[in-house]
mmCIF file of C-alpha atoms in Angstrom:
data_model
loop_
_atom_site.group_PDB
_atom_site.id
_atom_site.type_symbol
_atom_site.label_atom_id
_atom_site.label_comp_id
_atom_site.label_asym_id
_atom_site.label_seq_id
_atom_site.Cartn_x
_atom_site.Cartn_y
_atom_site.Cartn_z
ATOM 1 C CA MET Z 1 0.015 0.020 0.008
ATOM 2 C CA LYS Z 2 1.348 3.363 -0.925
ATOM 3 C CA LYS Z 3 1.980 5.906 1.836
ATOM 4 C CA TYR Z 4 2.328 9.659 1.504
ATOM 5 C CA LEU Z 5 5.326 10.409 3.657
ATOM 6 C CA ARG Z 6 5.881 13.990 4.857
ATOM 7 C CA LEU Z 7 2.436 14.787 3.528
ATOM 8 C CA LEU Z 8 2.235 18.222 5.118
ATOM 9 C CA PRO Z 9 5.285 19.710 3.271
ATOM 10 C CA LEU Z 10 3.853 18.091 0.076
ATOM 11 C CA LEU Z 11 0.416 19.760 0.715
ATOM 12 C CA VAL Z 12 2.043 23.227 1.406
ATOM 13 C CA SER Z 13 4.024 22.974 -1.906
ATOM 14 C CA ALA Z 14 0.799 22.051 -3.680
ATOM 15 C CA LEU Z 15 -1.365 24.920 -2.443
ATOM 16 C CA THR Z 16 -1.492 28.585 -3.693
ATOM 17 C CA LEU Z 17 -3.438 30.403 -0.804
ATOM 18 C CA GLN Z 18 -5.387 33.528 -1.604
ATOM 19 C CA ALA Z 19 -7.729 35.397 0.844
ATOM 20 C CA GLN Z 20 -10.919 36.787 -0.751
ATOM 21 C CA ASP Z 21 -13.225 39.548 0.446
ATOM 22 C CA THR Z 22 -16.808 38.964 1.243
ATOM 23 C CA ILE Z 23 -18.620 41.254 -1.053
ATOM 24 C CA LEU Z 24 -22.109 40.191 -0.117
ATOM 25 C CA LEU Z 25 -23.603 37.948 2.695
ATOM 26 C CA GLU Z 26 -27.274 37.495 3.266
ATOM 27 C CA ASP Z 27 -27.910 35.411 6.334
ATOM 28 C CA PHE Z 28 -31.534 35.939 6.624
ATOM 29 C CA GLU Z 29 -30.974 36.698 10.302
ATOM 30 C CA ASP Z 30 -33.065 39.978 10.459
ATOM 31 C CA ALA Z 31 -35.278 42.366 8.480
ATOM 32 C CA THR Z 32 -32.168 44.138 6.852
ATOM 33 C CA LEU Z 33 -32.394 42.387 3.575
ATOM 34 C CA THR Z 34 -30.129 42.518 0.532
ATOM 35 C CA TYR Z 35 -32.812 41.033 -1.851
ATOM 36 C CA THR Z 36 -36.209 41.697 -3.489
ATOM 37 C CA ALA Z 37 -38.740 39.118 -3.999
ATOM 38 C CA ASN Z 38 -41.487 39.060 -6.715
ATOM 39 C CA THR Z 39 -44.142 38.098 -4.175
ATOM 40 C CA THR Z 40 -44.947 38.791 -0.572
ATOM 41 C CA GLU Z 41 -43.436 36.296 1.908
ATOM 42 C CA PHE Z 42 -46.266 33.915 3.117
ATOM 43 C CA SER Z 43 -47.098 30.788 5.117
ATOM 44 C CA ALA Z 44 -50.430 29.108 4.269
ATOM 45 C CA ALA Z 45 -52.213 25.732 4.508
ATOM 46 C CA SER Z 46 -51.235 25.256 8.350
ATOM 47 C CA GLY Z 47 -47.583 26.006 7.410
ATOM 48 C CA THR Z 48 -47.258 23.484 4.604
ATOM 49 C CA ASP Z 49 -47.243 26.066 1.800
ATOM 50 C CA PHE Z 50 -44.562 28.751 2.416
ATOM 51 C CA PHE Z 51 -42.119 31.210 1.047
ATOM 52 C CA GLY Z 52 -39.969 33.409 3.271
ATOM 53 C CA ARG Z 53 -37.609 33.700 6.233
ATOM 54 C CA ILE Z 54 -38.234 31.156 9.052
ATOM 55 C CA PRO Z 55 -38.579 32.788 11.512
ATOM 56 C CA PRO Z 56 -40.423 34.984 11.361
ATOM 57 C CA LEU Z 57 -42.621 32.675 9.272
ATOM 58 C CA SER Z 58 -44.318 29.762 11.131
ATOM 59 C CA VAL Z 59 -44.303 26.473 9.220
ATOM 60 C CA SER Z 60 -45.474 23.020 9.955
ATOM 61 C CA SER Z 61 -43.834 21.185 12.928
ATOM 62 C CA GLY Z 62 -43.266 18.247 10.410
ATOM 63 C CA TYR Z 63 -40.948 20.443 8.218
ATOM 64 C CA SER Z 64 -37.213 19.801 9.447
ATOM 65 C CA VAL Z 65 -33.882 20.991 8.013
ATOM 66 C CA THR Z 66 -30.710 21.131 10.202
ATOM 67 C CA GLY Z 67 -27.279 22.819 9.813
ATOM 68 C CA PHE Z 68 -28.253 26.313 9.084
ATOM 69 C CA ASN Z 69 -26.187 29.217 10.498
ATOM 70 C CA GLY Z 70 -27.505 31.356 13.228
ATOM 71 C CA ASP Z 71 -31.262 31.310 14.015
ATOM 72 C CA ALA Z 72 -33.000 31.662 10.593
ATOM 73 C CA TYR Z 73 -32.913 30.691 7.031
ATOM 74 C CA PHE Z 74 -35.177 31.065 3.899
ATOM 75 C CA GLY Z 75 -37.569 28.322 3.035
ATOM 76 C CA MET Z 76 -40.023 27.664 0.156
ATOM 77 C CA MET Z 77 -42.645 24.791 -0.343
ATOM 78 C CA ASP Z 78 -45.541 24.265 -2.474
ATOM 79 C CA MET Z 79 -45.933 27.808 -3.452
ATOM 80 C CA ASN Z 80 -48.723 27.182 -6.066
ATOM 81 C CA VAL Z 81 -51.307 29.093 -3.990
ATOM 82 C CA SER Z 82 -53.763 31.810 -4.737
ATOM 83 C CA GLY Z 83 -52.174 35.075 -5.837
ATOM 84 C CA VAL Z 84 -48.666 33.737 -6.417
ATOM 85 C CA SER Z 85 -47.245 33.530 -9.892
ATOM 86 C CA LEU Z 86 -44.542 30.902 -10.396
ATOM 87 C CA PRO Z 87 -41.524 31.002 -10.472
ATOM 88 C CA VAL Z 88 -40.993 32.945 -7.479
ATOM 89 C CA THR Z 89 -37.808 34.864 -7.516
ATOM 90 C CA LEU Z 90 -35.295 36.510 -5.047
ATOM 91 C CA THR Z 91 -33.072 39.115 -6.803
ATOM 92 C CA PHE Z 92 -29.915 40.522 -5.388
ATOM 93 C CA SER Z 93 -29.396 43.779 -7.292
ATOM 94 C CA SER Z 94 -26.564 46.186 -8.112
ATOM 95 C CA ILE Z 95 -23.882 44.470 -6.006
ATOM 96 C CA ASP Z 96 -20.693 46.650 -6.270
ATOM 97 C CA ILE Z 97 -17.894 44.535 -7.677
ATOM 98 C CA SER Z 98 -15.650 47.347 -8.815
ATOM 99 C CA GLY Z 99 -12.097 46.455 -8.555
ATOM 100 C CA TYR Z 100 -12.828 42.657 -7.805
ATOM 101 C CA SER Z 101 -11.775 39.703 -9.729
ATOM 102 C CA ASP Z 102 -12.116 35.850 -9.006
ATOM 103 C CA LEU Z 103 -15.573 36.263 -8.096
ATOM 104 C CA ASN Z 104 -17.154 33.282 -6.468
ATOM 105 C CA PHE Z 105 -20.644 32.502 -5.328
ATOM 106 C CA SER Z 106 -21.771 30.158 -2.446
ATOM 107 C CA ILE Z 107 -24.976 29.205 -0.923
ATOM 108 C CA LEU Z 108 -26.148 26.559 1.793
ATOM 109 C CA LEU Z 109 -28.928 24.344 0.667
ATOM 110 C CA ALA Z 110 -31.198 21.655 2.250
ATOM 111 C CA GLU Z 111 -34.489 19.963 1.632
ATOM 112 C CA ASP Z 112 -36.884 18.272 4.032
ATOM 113 C CA ASP Z 113 -36.578 14.564 4.080
ATOM 114 C CA ASP Z 114 -40.127 12.868 3.841
ATOM 115 C CA GLY Z 115 -38.695 9.432 4.576
ATOM 116 C CA SER Z 116 -39.238 7.258 1.625
ATOM 117 C CA LYS Z 117 -38.963 9.615 -1.325
ATOM 118 C CA GLN Z 118 -38.222 13.321 -1.878
ATOM 119 C CA ASP Z 119 -41.284 14.203 -4.001
ATOM 120 C CA TRP Z 120 -39.664 16.521 -6.546
ATOM 121 C CA ASP Z 121 -41.508 16.200 -9.796
ATOM 122 C CA ALA Z 122 -39.526 16.690 -13.227
ATOM 123 C CA ALA Z 123 -41.088 20.043 -13.470
ATOM 124 C CA ASP Z 124 -39.704 21.391 -10.059
ATOM 125 C CA TYR Z 125 -36.668 23.478 -10.140
ATOM 126 C CA ALA Z 126 -34.523 26.211 -8.356
ATOM 127 C CA ARG Z 127 -32.071 27.960 -10.631
ATOM 128 C CA ILE Z 128 -29.456 30.627 -9.741
ATOM 129 C CA GLU Z 129 -28.237 32.964 -12.349
ATOM 130 C CA TYR Z 130 -26.020 36.118 -12.663
ATOM 131 C CA GLN Z 131 -25.400 39.041 -14.799
ATOM 132 C CA ILE Z 132 -22.657 41.756 -14.849
ATOM 133 C CA ASP Z 133 -23.367 45.257 -15.923
ATOM 134 C CA GLY Z 134 -26.942 44.179 -17.185
ATOM 135 C CA GLY Z 135 -25.333 41.977 -19.981
ATOM 136 C CA GLY Z 136 -28.043 39.294 -19.500
ATOM 137 C CA TYR Z 137 -28.394 36.380 -17.134
ATOM 138 C CA GLN Z 138 -26.161 33.423 -17.151
ATOM 139 C CA ASN Z 139 -26.525 29.993 -15.486
ATOM 140 C CA LEU Z 140 -24.641 29.753 -12.210
ATOM 141 C CA LEU Z 141 -26.219 26.760 -10.186
ATOM 142 C CA ALA Z 142 -29.368 24.728 -10.793
ATOM 143 C CA ILE Z 143 -31.224 22.183 -8.698
ATOM 144 C CA GLU Z 144 -33.570 19.892 -10.563
ATOM 145 C CA ALA Z 145 -35.308 16.585 -9.825
ATOM 146 C CA ASP Z 146 -33.037 13.379 -10.758
ATOM 147 C CA ILE Z 147 -35.649 12.265 -13.148
ATOM 148 C CA SER Z 148 -36.417 13.570 -16.848
ATOM 149 C CA SER Z 149 -40.095 12.892 -16.530
ATOM 150 C CA GLY Z 150 -42.840 11.942 -14.030
ATOM 151 C CA SER Z 151 -42.933 12.550 -10.303
ATOM 152 C CA ASN Z 152 -41.286 11.799 -6.898
ATOM 153 C CA GLY Z 153 -37.750 12.404 -7.729
ATOM 154 C CA GLU Z 154 -34.828 13.484 -5.571
ATOM 155 C CA PRO Z 155 -33.430 17.106 -5.882
ATOM 156 C CA ALA Z 156 -29.710 17.185 -7.084
ATOM 157 C CA ILE Z 157 -27.392 19.666 -8.693
ATOM 158 C CA ASP Z 158 -27.787 19.831 -12.423
ATOM 159 C CA THR Z 159 -24.196 19.973 -13.448
ATOM 160 C CA ASN Z 160 -24.767 20.608 -17.087
ATOM 161 C CA PHE Z 161 -28.069 22.640 -16.959
ATOM 162 C CA ASP Z 162 -29.951 20.159 -19.011
ATOM 163 C CA GLY Z 163 -32.941 20.195 -16.688
ATOM 164 C CA VAL Z 164 -32.129 16.934 -14.970
ATOM 165 C CA GLY Z 165 -30.134 16.599 -11.514
ATOM 166 C CA HIS Z 166 -27.045 14.507 -12.199
ATOM 167 C CA GLY Z 167 -24.796 15.738 -9.427
ATOM 168 C CA THR Z 168 -24.856 15.999 -5.513
ATOM 169 C CA LYS Z 169 -28.252 15.348 -3.947
ATOM 170 C CA ILE Z 170 -29.819 17.914 -1.631
ATOM 171 C CA THR Z 171 -30.398 16.464 1.898
ATOM 172 C CA SER Z 172 -32.139 17.621 5.012
ATOM 173 C CA THR Z 173 -28.768 18.748 6.407
ATOM 174 C CA PHE Z 174 -27.523 22.127 4.978
ATOM 175 C CA ALA Z 175 -24.531 21.888 2.859
ATOM 176 C CA GLU Z 176 -22.444 24.647 0.954
ATOM 177 C CA PHE Z 177 -22.331 24.623 -2.852
ATOM 178 C CA THR Z 178 -20.091 26.963 -4.842
ATOM 179 C CA ALA Z 179 -19.640 28.265 -8.365
ATOM 180 C CA ALA Z 180 -17.337 30.669 -9.964
ATOM 181 C CA ILE Z 181 -18.705 33.805 -11.548
ATOM 182 C CA ALA Z 182 -17.023 34.534 -14.951
ATOM 183 C CA GLY Z 183 -16.099 37.915 -15.819
ATOM 184 C CA THR Z 184 -15.641 41.399 -14.090
ATOM 185 C CA GLY Z 185 -17.307 44.670 -14.052
ATOM 186 C CA SER Z 186 -19.049 47.221 -12.037
ATOM 187 C CA SER Z 187 -22.437 45.751 -10.875
ATOM 188 C CA LEU Z 188 -23.537 42.255 -10.280
ATOM 189 C CA ASP Z 189 -27.087 40.921 -10.059
ATOM 190 C CA ILE Z 190 -27.873 37.443 -8.692
ATOM 191 C CA ARG Z 191 -31.466 35.880 -9.373
ATOM 192 C CA ILE Z 192 -32.756 32.786 -7.602
ATOM 193 C CA SER Z 193 -35.936 31.436 -9.394
ATOM 194 C CA ALA Z 194 -37.899 28.572 -7.958
ATOM 195 C CA SER Z 195 -41.069 26.597 -8.975
ATOM 196 C CA PHE Z 196 -42.657 23.943 -6.683
ATOM 197 C CA GLN Z 197 -46.263 23.315 -7.203
ATOM 198 C CA SER Z 198 -47.243 20.348 -5.079
ATOM 199 C CA GLY Z 199 -47.171 19.156 -1.412
ATOM 200 C CA ASP Z 200 -43.664 18.256 0.064
ATOM 201 C CA GLU Z 201 -41.838 19.956 -2.883
ATOM 202 C CA ASP Z 202 -39.383 22.252 -1.004
ATOM 203 C CA LEU Z 203 -36.009 23.865 -0.660
ATOM 204 C CA SER Z 204 -34.324 26.021 2.000
ATOM 205 C CA ILE Z 205 -31.271 28.266 1.643
ATOM 206 C CA ASP Z 206 -28.995 30.210 3.870
ATOM 207 C CA ASP Z 207 -25.896 32.301 3.701
ATOM 208 C CA VAL Z 208 -26.046 33.468 0.084
ATOM 209 C CA LYS Z 209 -22.512 34.857 -0.317
ATOM 210 C CA ILE Z 210 -20.356 36.613 -2.950
ATOM 211 C CA THR Z 211 -16.623 36.720 -2.532
ATOM 212 C CA GLY Z 212 -13.815 38.272 -4.631
ATOM 213 C CA THR Z 213 -10.117 39.420 -4.772
ATOM 214 C CA GLY Z 214 -9.717 43.104 -4.435
ATOM 215 C CA SER Z 215 -7.342 45.018 -6.913
ATOM 216 C CA GLY Z 216 -4.969 45.391 -3.976
ATOM 217 C CA GLY Z 217 -5.272 41.659 -3.104
ATOM 218 C CA GLY Z 218 -8.145 42.063 -0.647
ATOM 219 C CA GLY Z 219 -9.250 44.643 1.803
ATOM 220 C CA ASP Z 220 -7.689 43.128 4.738
ATOM 221 C CA PRO Z 221 -5.029 40.710 3.440
ATOM 222 C CA VAL Z 222 -3.454 37.995 5.245
ATOM 223 C CA SER Z 223 0.083 37.621 4.346
ATOM 224 C CA GLU Z 224 1.388 34.250 3.243
ATOM 225 C CA GLU Z 225 3.962 34.320 5.988
ATOM 226 C CA ALA Z 226 1.118 34.463 8.579
ATOM 227 C CA ILE Z 227 -0.724 31.384 7.255
ATOM 228 C CA THR Z 228 -0.045 28.066 8.724
ATOM 229 C CA LEU Z 229 -1.089 24.554 7.913
ATOM 230 C CA GLY Z 230 -1.230 21.713 10.458
ATOM 231 C CA ALA Z 231 -2.077 18.080 10.117
ATOM 232 C CA THR Z 232 -2.075 14.837 12.283
ATOM 233 C CA PRO Z 233 -0.742 12.262 11.279
ATOM 234 C CA ALA Z 234 1.956 13.570 8.905
ATOM 235 C CA THR Z 235 1.867 10.204 7.078
ATOM 236 C CA VAL Z 236 -1.360 8.667 5.569
ATOM 237 C CA ASP Z 237 -2.119 5.665 3.497
ATOM 238 C CA GLU Z 238 -3.108 6.278 -0.084
ATOM 239 C CA GLY Z 239 -7.019 6.479 -0.244
ATOM 240 C CA SER Z 240 -7.230 7.802 3.280
ATOM 241 C CA THR Z 241 -8.252 11.181 4.328
ATOM 242 C CA LEU Z 242 -6.222 13.582 6.220
ATOM 243 C CA ALA Z 243 -7.607 16.404 8.372
ATOM 244 C CA VAL Z 244 -5.894 19.784 7.866
ATOM 245 C CA THR Z 245 -6.089 22.871 9.774
ATOM 246 C CA LEU Z 246 -5.421 26.228 8.105
ATOM 247 C CA SER Z 247 -4.917 29.025 10.626
ATOM 248 C CA VAL Z 248 -3.849 32.555 10.773
ATOM 249 C CA PRO Z 249 -2.504 34.453 13.912
ATOM 250 C CA THR Z 250 -5.545 36.503 14.942
ATOM 251 C CA ASN Z 251 -9.335 36.311 14.539
ATOM 252 C CA VAL Z 252 -10.677 37.590 11.184
ATOM 253 C CA ASP Z 253 -13.122 40.458 11.205
ATOM 254 C CA THR Z 254 -15.134 39.143 8.431
ATOM 255 C CA ASP Z 255 -15.539 35.662 6.707
ATOM 256 C CA THR Z 256 -12.170 35.203 4.736
ATOM 257 C CA VAL Z 257 -12.220 32.743 1.849
ATOM 258 C CA PHE Z 258 -8.954 31.056 0.852
ATOM 259 C CA ASN Z 259 -8.585 29.787 -2.681
ATOM 260 C CA LEU Z 260 -6.829 26.357 -2.435
ATOM 261 C CA THR Z 261 -5.256 26.115 -6.001
ATOM 262 C CA SER Z 262 -3.728 22.641 -6.558
ATOM 263 C CA GLY Z 263 -0.410 22.672 -8.280
ATOM 264 C CA GLY Z 264 3.286 21.720 -7.983
ATOM 265 C CA ASP Z 265 3.771 18.198 -6.513
ATOM 266 C CA GLY Z 266 0.012 17.887 -5.381
ATOM 267 C CA SER Z 267 -1.563 16.246 -8.299
ATOM 268 C CA GLU Z 268 -2.432 13.189 -6.300
ATOM 269 C CA LEU Z 269 -4.189 14.998 -3.521
ATOM 270 C CA SER Z 270 -7.882 15.791 -3.472
ATOM 271 C CA ILE Z 271 -7.925 19.523 -2.426
ATOM 272 C CA PRO Z 272 -11.160 21.707 -1.944
ATOM 273 C CA ALA Z 273 -11.493 24.620 -3.951
ATOM 274 C CA THR Z 274 -11.810 26.903 -0.966
ATOM 275 C CA ALA Z 275 -11.658 27.110 2.649
ATOM 276 C CA THR Z 276 -13.425 29.849 4.793
ATOM 277 C CA ILE Z 277 -12.230 31.189 8.080
ATOM 278 C CA LEU Z 278 -15.408 32.457 9.711
ATOM 279 C CA ALA Z 279 -15.632 35.985 11.293
ATOM 280 C CA GLY Z 280 -14.464 36.000 14.889
ATOM 281 C CA THR Z 281 -12.162 32.780 14.545
ATOM 282 C CA ASN Z 282 -8.733 32.269 13.239
ATOM 283 C CA SER Z 283 -8.845 28.739 11.740
ATOM 284 C CA VAL Z 284 -10.639 26.385 9.471
ATOM 285 C CA ASN Z 285 -10.469 22.371 9.169
ATOM 286 C CA PHE Z 286 -10.778 20.691 5.856
ATOM 287 C CA ASP Z 287 -10.015 17.285 4.466
ATOM 288 C CA VAL Z 288 -7.683 16.213 1.649
#
């Protein structure tokens, strides 16, 4: 069995670390909102049909998702009610990206587990698009049922935007999904569109975030000399997972994203694209 010896020095040589600024973060924690919706937030049918922040909305006690940050998130389920035209949309408009490059989008996603099936029909979807300087919306992320026709599929990432979910499944535990935003400019718009027309068809979101690298390398850059990587053990069998800690000397003021670019002698390592040190902390753990 092959062993990676002195794995930590190998990992250090394989990574290019670059801190990014948080340009926008919508955490749904309070009424200071960074988006507009095309319909009023609501909860109906004893909390089984809803669209909005939870709380303040009350939803059915049978609806359960876990792992969101803070005390609130944004949920949507069976929104085909009187007075609501589908798709519903959340639009984050006129985000100032002047001087930024390497733009990145991230979002936490979850979906209530009904036990035996997930109830997404082929017509159900949630799609995230972006446009820069009004140049027209482009695909960013899409969540579709994992079936091309019929009913009661499972929601998953649509990796090629063909209307079918081929990728990672959405579960009842919030997980982060990311996508690079191609291009630069002055103003960025993000649009989230969703259409769920029947019972138990749902999606919840949290921590909608845009990050980028400022023209000066970031508003509060962390020098490469200050970044440390630690791992135990230093030797691991091929195919095994190594827990790595990336740390900086002091707590960061805002969420700080590090691009983990594989290169050099790290071709055999499975390295995540990014690692985020959360505001008020000075380290993050990730696996390779």
